[in-house]
Tab-separated table of C-alpha atoms in Angstrom:
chain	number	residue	atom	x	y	z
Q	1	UNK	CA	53.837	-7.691	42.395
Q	2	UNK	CA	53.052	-11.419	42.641
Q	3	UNK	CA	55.608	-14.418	42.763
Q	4	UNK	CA	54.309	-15.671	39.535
Q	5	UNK	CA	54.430	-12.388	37.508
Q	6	UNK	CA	57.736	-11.360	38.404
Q	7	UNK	CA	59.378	-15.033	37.560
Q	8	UNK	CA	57.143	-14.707	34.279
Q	9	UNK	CA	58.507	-11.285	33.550
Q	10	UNK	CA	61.621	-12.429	34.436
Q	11	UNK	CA	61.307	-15.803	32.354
Q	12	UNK	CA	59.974	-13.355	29.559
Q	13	UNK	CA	63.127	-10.773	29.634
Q	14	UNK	CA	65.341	-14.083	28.945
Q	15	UNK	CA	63.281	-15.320	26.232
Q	16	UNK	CA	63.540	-11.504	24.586
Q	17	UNK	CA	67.397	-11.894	24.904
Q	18	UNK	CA	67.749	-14.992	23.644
Q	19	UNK	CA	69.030	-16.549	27.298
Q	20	UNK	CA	68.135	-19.923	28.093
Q	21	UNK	CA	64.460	-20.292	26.565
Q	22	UNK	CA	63.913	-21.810	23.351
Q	23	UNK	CA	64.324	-18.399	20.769
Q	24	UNK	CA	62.628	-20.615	17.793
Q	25	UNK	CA	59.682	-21.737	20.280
Q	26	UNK	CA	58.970	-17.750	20.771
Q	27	UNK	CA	59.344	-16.668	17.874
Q	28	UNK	CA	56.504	-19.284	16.086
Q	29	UNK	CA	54.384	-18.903	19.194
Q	30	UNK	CA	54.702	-14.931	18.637
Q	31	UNK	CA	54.598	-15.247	14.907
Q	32	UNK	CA	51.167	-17.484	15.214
Q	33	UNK	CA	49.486	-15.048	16.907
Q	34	UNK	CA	50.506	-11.895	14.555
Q	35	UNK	CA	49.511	-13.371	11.536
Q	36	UNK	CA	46.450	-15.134	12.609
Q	37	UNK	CA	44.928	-11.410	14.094
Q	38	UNK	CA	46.472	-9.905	11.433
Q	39	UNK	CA	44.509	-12.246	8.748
Q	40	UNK	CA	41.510	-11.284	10.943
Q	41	UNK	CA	41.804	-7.823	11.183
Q	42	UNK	CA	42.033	-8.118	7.166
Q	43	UNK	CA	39.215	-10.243	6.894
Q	44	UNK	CA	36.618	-8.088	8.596
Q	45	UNK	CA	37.924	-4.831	7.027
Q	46	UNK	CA	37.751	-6.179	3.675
Q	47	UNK	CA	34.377	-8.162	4.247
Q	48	UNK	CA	32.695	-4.521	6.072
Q	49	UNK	CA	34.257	-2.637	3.395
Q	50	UNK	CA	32.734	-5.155	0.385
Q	51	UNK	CA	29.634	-5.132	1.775
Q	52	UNK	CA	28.932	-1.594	2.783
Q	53	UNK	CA	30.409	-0.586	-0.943
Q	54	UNK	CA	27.977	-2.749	-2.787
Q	55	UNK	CA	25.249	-2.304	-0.662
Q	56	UNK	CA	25.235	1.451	-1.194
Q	57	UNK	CA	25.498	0.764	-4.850
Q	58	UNK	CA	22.227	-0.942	-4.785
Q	59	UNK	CA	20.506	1.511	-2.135
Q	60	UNK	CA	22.467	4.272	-4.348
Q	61	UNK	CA	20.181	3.150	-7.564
Q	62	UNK	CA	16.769	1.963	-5.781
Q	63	UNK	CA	16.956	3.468	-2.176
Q	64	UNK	CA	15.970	1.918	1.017
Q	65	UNK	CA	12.153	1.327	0.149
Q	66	UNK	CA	9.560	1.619	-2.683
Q	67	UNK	CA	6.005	1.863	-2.893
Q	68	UNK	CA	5.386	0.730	-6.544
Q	69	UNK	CA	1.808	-1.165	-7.799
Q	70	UNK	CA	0.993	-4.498	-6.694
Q	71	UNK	CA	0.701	-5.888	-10.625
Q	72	UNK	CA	4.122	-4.457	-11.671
Q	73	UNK	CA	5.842	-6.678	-9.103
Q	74	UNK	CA	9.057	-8.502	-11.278
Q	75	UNK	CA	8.715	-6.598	-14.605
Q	76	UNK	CA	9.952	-3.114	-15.834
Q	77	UNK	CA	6.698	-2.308	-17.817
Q	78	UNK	CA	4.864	-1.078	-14.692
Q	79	UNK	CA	1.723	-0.120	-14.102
Q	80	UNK	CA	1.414	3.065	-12.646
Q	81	UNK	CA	0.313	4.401	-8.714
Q	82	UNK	CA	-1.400	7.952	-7.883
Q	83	UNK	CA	1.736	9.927	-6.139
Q	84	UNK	CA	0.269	13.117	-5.112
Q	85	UNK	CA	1.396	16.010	-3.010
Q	86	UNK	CA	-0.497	15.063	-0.112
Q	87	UNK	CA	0.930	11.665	-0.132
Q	88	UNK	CA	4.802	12.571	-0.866
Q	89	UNK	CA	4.077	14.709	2.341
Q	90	UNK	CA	2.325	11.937	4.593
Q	91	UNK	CA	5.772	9.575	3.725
Q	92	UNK	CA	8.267	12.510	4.576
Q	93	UNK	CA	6.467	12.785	7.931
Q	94	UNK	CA	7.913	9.364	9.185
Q	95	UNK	CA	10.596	10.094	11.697
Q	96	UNK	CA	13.235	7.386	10.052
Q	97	UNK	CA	12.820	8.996	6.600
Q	98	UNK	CA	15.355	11.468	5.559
Q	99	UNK	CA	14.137	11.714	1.366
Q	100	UNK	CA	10.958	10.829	-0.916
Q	101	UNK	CA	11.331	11.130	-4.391
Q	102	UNK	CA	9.324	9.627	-7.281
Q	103	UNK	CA	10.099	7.695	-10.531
Q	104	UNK	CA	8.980	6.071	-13.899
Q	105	UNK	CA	10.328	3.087	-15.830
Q	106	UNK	CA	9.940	2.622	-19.370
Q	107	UNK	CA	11.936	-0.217	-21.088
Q	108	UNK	CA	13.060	0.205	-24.229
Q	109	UNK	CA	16.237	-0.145	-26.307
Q	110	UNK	CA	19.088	2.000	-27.720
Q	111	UNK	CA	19.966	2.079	-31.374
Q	112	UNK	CA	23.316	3.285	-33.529
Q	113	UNK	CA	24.189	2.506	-36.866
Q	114	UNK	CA	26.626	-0.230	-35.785
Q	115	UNK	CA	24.933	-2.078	-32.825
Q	116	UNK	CA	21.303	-1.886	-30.504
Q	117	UNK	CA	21.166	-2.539	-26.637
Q	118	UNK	CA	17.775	-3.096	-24.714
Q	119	UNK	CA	17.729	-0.686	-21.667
Q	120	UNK	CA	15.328	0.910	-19.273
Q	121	UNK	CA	14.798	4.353	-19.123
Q	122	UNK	CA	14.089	5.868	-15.408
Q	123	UNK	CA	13.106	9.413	-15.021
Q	124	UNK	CA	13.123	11.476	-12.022
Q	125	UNK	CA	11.353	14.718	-10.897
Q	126	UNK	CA	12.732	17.987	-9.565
Q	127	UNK	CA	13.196	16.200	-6.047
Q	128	UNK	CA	15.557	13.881	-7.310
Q	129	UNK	CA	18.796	13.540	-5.078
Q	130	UNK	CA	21.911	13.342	-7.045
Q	131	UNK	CA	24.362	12.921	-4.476
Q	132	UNK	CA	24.835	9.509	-5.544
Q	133	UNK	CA	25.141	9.631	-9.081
Q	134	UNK	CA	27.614	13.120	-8.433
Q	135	UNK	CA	30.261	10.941	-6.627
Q	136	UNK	CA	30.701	8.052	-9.954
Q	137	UNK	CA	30.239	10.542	-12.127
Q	138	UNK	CA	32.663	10.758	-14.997
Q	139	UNK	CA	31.955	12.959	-17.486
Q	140	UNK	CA	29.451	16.056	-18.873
Q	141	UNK	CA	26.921	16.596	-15.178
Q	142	UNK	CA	23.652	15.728	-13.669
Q	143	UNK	CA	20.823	17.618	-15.343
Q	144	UNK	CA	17.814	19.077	-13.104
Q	145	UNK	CA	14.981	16.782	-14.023
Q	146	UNK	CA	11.397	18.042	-13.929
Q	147	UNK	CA	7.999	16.597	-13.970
Q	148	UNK	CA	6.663	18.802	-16.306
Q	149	UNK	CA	8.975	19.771	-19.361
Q	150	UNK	CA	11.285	17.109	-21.037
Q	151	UNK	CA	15.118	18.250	-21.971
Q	152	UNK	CA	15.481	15.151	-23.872
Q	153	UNK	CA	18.942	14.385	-21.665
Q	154	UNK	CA	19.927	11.711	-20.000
Q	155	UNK	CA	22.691	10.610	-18.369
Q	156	UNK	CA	23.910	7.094	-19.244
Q	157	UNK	CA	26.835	4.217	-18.033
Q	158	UNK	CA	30.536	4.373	-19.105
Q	159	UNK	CA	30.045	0.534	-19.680
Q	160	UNK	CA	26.575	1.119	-22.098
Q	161	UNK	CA	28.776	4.196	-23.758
Q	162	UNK	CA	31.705	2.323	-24.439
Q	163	UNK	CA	29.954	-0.783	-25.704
Q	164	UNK	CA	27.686	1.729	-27.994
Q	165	UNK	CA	30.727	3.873	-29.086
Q	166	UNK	CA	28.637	6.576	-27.585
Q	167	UNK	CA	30.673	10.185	-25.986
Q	168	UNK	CA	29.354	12.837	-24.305
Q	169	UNK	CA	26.908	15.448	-26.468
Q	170	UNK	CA	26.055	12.817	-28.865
Q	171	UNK	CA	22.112	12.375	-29.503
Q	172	UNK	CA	21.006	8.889	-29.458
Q	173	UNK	CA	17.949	7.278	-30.804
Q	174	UNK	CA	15.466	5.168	-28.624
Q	175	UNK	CA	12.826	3.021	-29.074
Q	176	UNK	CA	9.748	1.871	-27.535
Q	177	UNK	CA	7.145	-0.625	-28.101
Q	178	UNK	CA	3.886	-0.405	-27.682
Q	179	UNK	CA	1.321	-0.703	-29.847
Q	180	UNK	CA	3.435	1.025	-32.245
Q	181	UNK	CA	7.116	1.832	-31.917
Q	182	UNK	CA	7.995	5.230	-30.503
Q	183	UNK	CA	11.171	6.738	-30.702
Q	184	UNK	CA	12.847	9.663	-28.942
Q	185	UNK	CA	16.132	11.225	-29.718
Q	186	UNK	CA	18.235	12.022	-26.254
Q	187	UNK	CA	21.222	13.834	-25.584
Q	188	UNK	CA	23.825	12.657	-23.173
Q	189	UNK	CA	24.410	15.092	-20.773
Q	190	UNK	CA	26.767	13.225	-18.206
Q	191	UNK	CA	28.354	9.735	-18.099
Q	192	UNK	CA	28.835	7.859	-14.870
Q	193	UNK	CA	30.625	4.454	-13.570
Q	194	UNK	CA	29.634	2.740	-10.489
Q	195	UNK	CA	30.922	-0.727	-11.861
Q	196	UNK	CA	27.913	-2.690	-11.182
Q	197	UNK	CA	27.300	-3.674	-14.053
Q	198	UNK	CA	23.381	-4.960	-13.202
Q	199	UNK	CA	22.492	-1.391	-13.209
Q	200	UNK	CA	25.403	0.024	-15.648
Q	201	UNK	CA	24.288	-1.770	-18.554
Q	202	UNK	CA	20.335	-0.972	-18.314
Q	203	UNK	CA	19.518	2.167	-16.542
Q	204	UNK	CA	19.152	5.845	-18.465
Q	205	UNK	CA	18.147	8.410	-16.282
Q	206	UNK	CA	16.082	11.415	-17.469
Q	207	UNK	CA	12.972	13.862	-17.085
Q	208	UNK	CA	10.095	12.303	-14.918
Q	209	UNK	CA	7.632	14.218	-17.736
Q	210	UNK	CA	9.274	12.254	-20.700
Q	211	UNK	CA	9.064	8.847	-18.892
Q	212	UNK	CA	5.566	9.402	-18.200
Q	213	UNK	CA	4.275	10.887	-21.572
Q	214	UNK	CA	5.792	7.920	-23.354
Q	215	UNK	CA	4.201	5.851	-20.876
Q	216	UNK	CA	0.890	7.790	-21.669
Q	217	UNK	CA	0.147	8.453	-17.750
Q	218	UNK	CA	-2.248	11.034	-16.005
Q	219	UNK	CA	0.231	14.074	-14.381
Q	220	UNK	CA	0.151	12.154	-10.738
Q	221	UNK	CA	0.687	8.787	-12.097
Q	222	UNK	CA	4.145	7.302	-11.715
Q	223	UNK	CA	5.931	4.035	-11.600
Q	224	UNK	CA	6.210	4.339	-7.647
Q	225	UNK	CA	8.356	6.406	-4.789
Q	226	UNK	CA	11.206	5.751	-3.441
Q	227	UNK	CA	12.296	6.073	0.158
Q	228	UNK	CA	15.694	6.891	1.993
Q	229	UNK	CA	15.893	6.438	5.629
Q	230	UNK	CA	18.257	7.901	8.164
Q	231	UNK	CA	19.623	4.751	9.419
Q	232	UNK	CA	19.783	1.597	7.903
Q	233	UNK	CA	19.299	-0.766	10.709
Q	234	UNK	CA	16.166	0.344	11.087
Q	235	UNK	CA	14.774	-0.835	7.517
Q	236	UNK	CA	13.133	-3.619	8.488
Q	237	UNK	CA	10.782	-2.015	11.103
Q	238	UNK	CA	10.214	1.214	8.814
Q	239	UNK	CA	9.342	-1.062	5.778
Q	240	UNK	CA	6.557	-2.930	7.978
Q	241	UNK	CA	5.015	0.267	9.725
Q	242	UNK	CA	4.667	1.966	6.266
Q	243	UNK	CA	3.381	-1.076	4.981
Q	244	UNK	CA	0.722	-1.741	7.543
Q	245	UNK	CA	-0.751	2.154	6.672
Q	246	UNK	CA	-0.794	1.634	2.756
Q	247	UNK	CA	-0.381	-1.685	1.483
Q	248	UNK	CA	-3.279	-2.815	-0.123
Q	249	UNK	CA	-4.458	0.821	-0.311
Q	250	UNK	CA	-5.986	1.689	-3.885
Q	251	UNK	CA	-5.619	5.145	-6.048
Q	252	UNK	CA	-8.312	6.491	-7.863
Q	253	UNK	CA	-7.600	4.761	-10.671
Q	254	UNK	CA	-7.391	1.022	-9.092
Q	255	UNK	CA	-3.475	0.885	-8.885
Q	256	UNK	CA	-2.927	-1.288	-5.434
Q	257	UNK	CA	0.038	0.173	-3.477
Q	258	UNK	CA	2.864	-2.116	-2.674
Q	259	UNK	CA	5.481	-1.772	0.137
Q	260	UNK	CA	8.695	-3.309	-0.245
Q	261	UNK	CA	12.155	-2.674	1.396
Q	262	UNK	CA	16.027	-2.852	-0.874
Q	263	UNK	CA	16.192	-5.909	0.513
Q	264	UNK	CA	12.908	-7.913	-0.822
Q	265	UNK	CA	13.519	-6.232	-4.114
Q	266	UNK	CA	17.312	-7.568	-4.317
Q	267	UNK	CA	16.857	-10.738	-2.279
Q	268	UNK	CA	19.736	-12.564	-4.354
Q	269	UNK	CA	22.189	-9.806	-3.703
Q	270	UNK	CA	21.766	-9.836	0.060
Q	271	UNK	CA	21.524	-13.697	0.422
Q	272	UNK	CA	25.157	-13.598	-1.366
Q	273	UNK	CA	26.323	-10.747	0.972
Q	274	UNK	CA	24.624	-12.430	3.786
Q	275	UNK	CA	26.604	-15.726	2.819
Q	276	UNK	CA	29.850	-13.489	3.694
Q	277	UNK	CA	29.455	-13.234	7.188
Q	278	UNK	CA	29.915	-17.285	6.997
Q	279	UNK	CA	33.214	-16.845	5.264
Q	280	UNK	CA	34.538	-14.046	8.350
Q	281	UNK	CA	33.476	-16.736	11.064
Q	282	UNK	CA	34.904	-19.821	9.293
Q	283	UNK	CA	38.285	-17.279	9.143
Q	284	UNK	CA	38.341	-16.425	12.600
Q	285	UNK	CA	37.677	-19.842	13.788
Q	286	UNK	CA	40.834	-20.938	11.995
Q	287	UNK	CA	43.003	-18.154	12.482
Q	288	UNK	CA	42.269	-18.531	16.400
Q	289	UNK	CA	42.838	-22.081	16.057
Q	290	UNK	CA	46.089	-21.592	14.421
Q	291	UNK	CA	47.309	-19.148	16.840
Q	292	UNK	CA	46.391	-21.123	19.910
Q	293	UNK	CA	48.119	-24.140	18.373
Q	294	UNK	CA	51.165	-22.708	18.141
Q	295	UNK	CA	50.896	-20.822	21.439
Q	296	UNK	CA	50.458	-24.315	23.560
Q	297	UNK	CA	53.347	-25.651	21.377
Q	298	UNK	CA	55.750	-23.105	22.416
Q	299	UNK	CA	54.275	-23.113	25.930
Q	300	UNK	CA	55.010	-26.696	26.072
Q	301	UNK	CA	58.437	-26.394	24.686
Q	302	UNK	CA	59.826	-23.832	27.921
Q	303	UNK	CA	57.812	-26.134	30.005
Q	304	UNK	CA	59.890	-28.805	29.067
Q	305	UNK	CA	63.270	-26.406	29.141
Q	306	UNK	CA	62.460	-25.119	32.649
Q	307	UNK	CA	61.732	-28.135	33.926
Q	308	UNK	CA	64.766	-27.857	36.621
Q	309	UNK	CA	63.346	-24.403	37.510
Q	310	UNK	CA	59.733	-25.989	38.397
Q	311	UNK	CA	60.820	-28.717	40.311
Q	312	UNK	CA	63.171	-26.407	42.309
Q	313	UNK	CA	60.384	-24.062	42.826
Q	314	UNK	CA	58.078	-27.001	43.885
Q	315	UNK	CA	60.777	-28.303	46.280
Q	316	UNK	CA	61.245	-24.345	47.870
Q	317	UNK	CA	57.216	-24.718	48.559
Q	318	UNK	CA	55.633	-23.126	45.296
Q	319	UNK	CA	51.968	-24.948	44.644
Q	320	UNK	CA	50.966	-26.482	40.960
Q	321	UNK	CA	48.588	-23.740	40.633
Q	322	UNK	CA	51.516	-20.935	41.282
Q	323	UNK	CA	53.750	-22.433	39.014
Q	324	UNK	CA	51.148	-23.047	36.201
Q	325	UNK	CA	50.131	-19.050	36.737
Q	326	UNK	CA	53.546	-18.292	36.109
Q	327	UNK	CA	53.685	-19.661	32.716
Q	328	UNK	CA	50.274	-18.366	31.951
Q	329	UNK	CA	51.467	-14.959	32.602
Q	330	UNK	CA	54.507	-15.887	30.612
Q	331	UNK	CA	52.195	-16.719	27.894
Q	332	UNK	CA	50.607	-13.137	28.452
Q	333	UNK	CA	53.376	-11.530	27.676
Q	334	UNK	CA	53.898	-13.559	24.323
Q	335	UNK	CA	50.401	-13.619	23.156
Q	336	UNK	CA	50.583	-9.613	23.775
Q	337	UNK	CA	53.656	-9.044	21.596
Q	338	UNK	CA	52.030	-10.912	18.931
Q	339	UNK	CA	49.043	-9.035	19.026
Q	340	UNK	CA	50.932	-5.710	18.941
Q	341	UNK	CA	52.934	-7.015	16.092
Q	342	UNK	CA	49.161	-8.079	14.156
Q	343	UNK	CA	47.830	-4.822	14.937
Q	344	UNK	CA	50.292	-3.259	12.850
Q	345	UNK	CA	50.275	-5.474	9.916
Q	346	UNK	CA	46.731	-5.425	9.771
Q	347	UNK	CA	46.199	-1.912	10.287
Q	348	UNK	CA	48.916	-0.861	7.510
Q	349	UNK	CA	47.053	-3.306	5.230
Q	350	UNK	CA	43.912	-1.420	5.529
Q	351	UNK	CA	45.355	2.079	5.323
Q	352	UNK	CA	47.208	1.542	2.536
Q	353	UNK	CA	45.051	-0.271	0.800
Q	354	UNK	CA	41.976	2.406	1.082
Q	355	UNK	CA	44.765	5.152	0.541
Q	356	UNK	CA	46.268	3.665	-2.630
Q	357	UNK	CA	44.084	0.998	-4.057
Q	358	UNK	CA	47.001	-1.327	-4.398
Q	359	UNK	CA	44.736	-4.533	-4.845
Q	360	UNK	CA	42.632	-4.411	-7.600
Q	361	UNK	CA	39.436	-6.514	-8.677
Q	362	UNK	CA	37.572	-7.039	-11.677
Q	363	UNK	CA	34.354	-4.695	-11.626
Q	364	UNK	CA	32.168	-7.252	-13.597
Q	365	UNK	CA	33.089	-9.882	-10.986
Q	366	UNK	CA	32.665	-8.209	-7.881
Q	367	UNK	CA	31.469	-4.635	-8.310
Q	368	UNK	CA	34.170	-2.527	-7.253
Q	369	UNK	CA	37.511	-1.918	-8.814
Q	370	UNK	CA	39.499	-2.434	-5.407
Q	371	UNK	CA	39.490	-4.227	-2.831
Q	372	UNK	CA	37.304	-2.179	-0.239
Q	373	UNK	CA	38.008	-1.759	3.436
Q	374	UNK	CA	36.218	-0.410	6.477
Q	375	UNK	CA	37.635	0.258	9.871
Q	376	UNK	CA	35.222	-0.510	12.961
Q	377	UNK	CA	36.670	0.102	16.299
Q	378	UNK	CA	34.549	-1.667	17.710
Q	379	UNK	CA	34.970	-4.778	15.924
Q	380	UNK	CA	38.071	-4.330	16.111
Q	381	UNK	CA	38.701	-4.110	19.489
Q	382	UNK	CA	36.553	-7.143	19.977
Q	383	UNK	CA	38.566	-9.490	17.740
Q	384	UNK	CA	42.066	-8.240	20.175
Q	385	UNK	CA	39.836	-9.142	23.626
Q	386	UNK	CA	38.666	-11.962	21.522
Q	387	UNK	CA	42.250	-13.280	20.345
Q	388	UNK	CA	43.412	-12.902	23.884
Q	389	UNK	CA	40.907	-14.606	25.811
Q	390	UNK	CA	41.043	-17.669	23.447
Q	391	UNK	CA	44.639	-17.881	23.439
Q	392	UNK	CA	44.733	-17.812	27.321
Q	393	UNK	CA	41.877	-20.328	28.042
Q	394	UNK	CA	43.489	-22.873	24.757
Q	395	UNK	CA	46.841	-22.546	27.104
Q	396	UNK	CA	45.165	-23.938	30.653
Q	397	UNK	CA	44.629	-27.147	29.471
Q	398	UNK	CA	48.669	-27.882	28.664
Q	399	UNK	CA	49.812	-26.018	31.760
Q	400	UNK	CA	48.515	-28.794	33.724
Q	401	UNK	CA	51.722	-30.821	32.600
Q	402	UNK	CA	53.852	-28.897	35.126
Q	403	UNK	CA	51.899	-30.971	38.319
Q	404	UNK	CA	53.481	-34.333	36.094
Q	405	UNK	CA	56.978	-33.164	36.924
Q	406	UNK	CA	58.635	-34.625	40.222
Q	407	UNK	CA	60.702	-32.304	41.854
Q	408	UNK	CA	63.832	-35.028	42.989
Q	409	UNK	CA	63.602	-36.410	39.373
Q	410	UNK	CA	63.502	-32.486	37.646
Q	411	UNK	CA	66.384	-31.765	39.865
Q	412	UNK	CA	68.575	-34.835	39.737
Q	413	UNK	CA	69.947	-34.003	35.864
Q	414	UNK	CA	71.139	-30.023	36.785
């Protein structure tokens, strides 16, 4: 073991006993550096968490990519594409896609005897995946949908239920406008509540067939196809090499196929999400700021309290540099404690938290009932090598203050 690490260990067994260093200059040097990583820790878990949660909500409701028609870009009354076997098969083929499914759009609006709500009705065929819908749903279940034959069922929002005084069972009227008004009666076979509320309050989901008769569309024509990929990170790339082999492409009725990712179709939800990762770097910027701060404060404090000890050190033959590694290694072994002690404040946080829920949030505000949280190890193991090296290199500046103290002058006042 080196000079300078045992005197720092040594130095650093006082300071734990309350002998001779300054107990109040550990402690806040200790106490800045758990609750800035801790506040980190927090911030990242809550900011992956928010982001993954609401991101899945909106891939959950329009998946990764759609091919839709050029002209019904912006508008729920679409204009319908050619989907045909041979197609659905030529999409499944890519090696990033994991499901192809197809879907029609017709707007419309829901009327009781007490109020009406517009809405847009979105039907599925039999290769619908309901794995999302399954996990917020609520009440009644998921119906199989079919292309051909209509069950007149749908399932519909606990937001759009409650505001309609609507239950599960009860038939509801619909109407459509075209150049007449059309009107179905539905059943509601299931209720579900994913809390964001852009897609609560407007979407019904039944029977591809019924979608497309009131849309009065040939059996192949539908609004468009949507896409799920095996891993997201590689949306952008997919999106552009499906893209190059069909945009512009027209059916056999003139539709123009149109290639766009989740994140062209939502561009103000991902800007705002995107914004985010702003917030987590102006965080950790501070937080590392505040913990270095009051790391070189206490550092300078037992500078000043062991100044006999360095000038007797400098007088037995110890260099500047050997001294100054000494309290850097000190510093070590504070900056160390107080990331064990942020570790486990943070890390409670974010297991109870996505245990119990214990911080709520308002679902029309932010989309999710609690405050979400997702554990990266990687990330977070980054943020500790990050907190460490920062702390360390803020300290080398200050340490310089032990070659200002004169050995005769240290040593004259013991």
């Amino acid at each position: 073991m080196s000079l300078s690490l045992f005197i720092a260990r040594r130095i650093y067994r006082e300071s734990d006993g309350g002998k001779q260093v300054s107990r109040p200059a550990v402690l806040i040097a200790m106490a800045g550096i758990a609750i800035g990583l801790a506040v980190m820790i927090i911030a990242v878990a809550v900011v992956i968490g928010f982001k993954s949660e609401v991101r899945n909500k909106v891939i959950g409701f329009g998946s990764h990519i759609q091919i839709t028609n050029l002209d019904a870009v912006s508008s729920y009354e679409t204009h319908p594409i050619v989907v045909g076997d041979s197609m659905m098969s030529a999409l499944a083929g890519y090696p990033e896609i994991s499901h192809v499914q197809r879907f029609s759009t017709k707007p419309g609006m829901i009327k009781t005897d007490d109020a009406f709500q517009g809405m847009v009705l979105k039907g599925g065929g039999p290769e619908f995946d309901p794995r999302f819908l399954q996990e917020y749903l609520v009440e009644g279940e998921i119906p199989v949908f079919s292309d051909s034959v209509s069950s007149n069922q749908v399932l519909i929002s606990k937001s759009l239920a409650t505001k309609m005084k609507l239950k599960l069972g009860d038939k509801i009227y619909t109407y459509y406008i075209q150049d007449d008004v059309r009107a179905r009666r539905l059943t509601i076979a299931g209720i579900y509540q994913t809390n964001f509320s852009e897609y609560d309050n407007l979407f019904l989901l039944t029977d591809l067939s019924l979608v497309n008769r009131l849309n009065g569309w040939q059996p192949e024509q539908v609004t468009g196809v949507e896409l799920q990929l095996k891993d997201y990170d590689k949306l952008e790339d997919t999106t552009y090499e499906i893209a190059i082999d069909t945009d512009n492409r027209k059916d056999e009725y003139g539709g123009t196929y149109y290639v766009r990712s989740i994140e062209q179709l939502n561009p103000q939800i991902f800007a705002w999400l995107d914004l985010l990762d702003l917030n987590v770097w102006v965080i950790l910027f501070l937080m590392i700021g505040v913990a270095g701060f009051t790391m070189i404060s206490g550092l300078l404090i037992i500078i000043i309290e062991r100044t006999n000890m360095i000038g007797i050190l400098k007088a037995l033959g110890a260099t500047n540099f050997t001294i100054r590694k000494t309290f850097l290694w000190f510093a070590v072994f504070l900056i160390g404690k107080g990331m064990l002690w942020g570790n486990v404040i943070g890390l409670a946080f974010c297991i109870l938290q996505s245990r119990f829920g214990i911080f709520k949030l308002d679902p029309e505000t932010y989309y999710v009932d609690t405050v979400p949280v997702s554990f990266n190890i990687l990330l977070f193991l980054l943020i500790n090598i990050g907190t460490l090296l920062a702390a360390v290199l803020m300290l080398i500046g200050p340490s310089y203050l032990i070659t200002k103290i004169n050995p005769a002058n240290s040593m004259r006042y013991e």
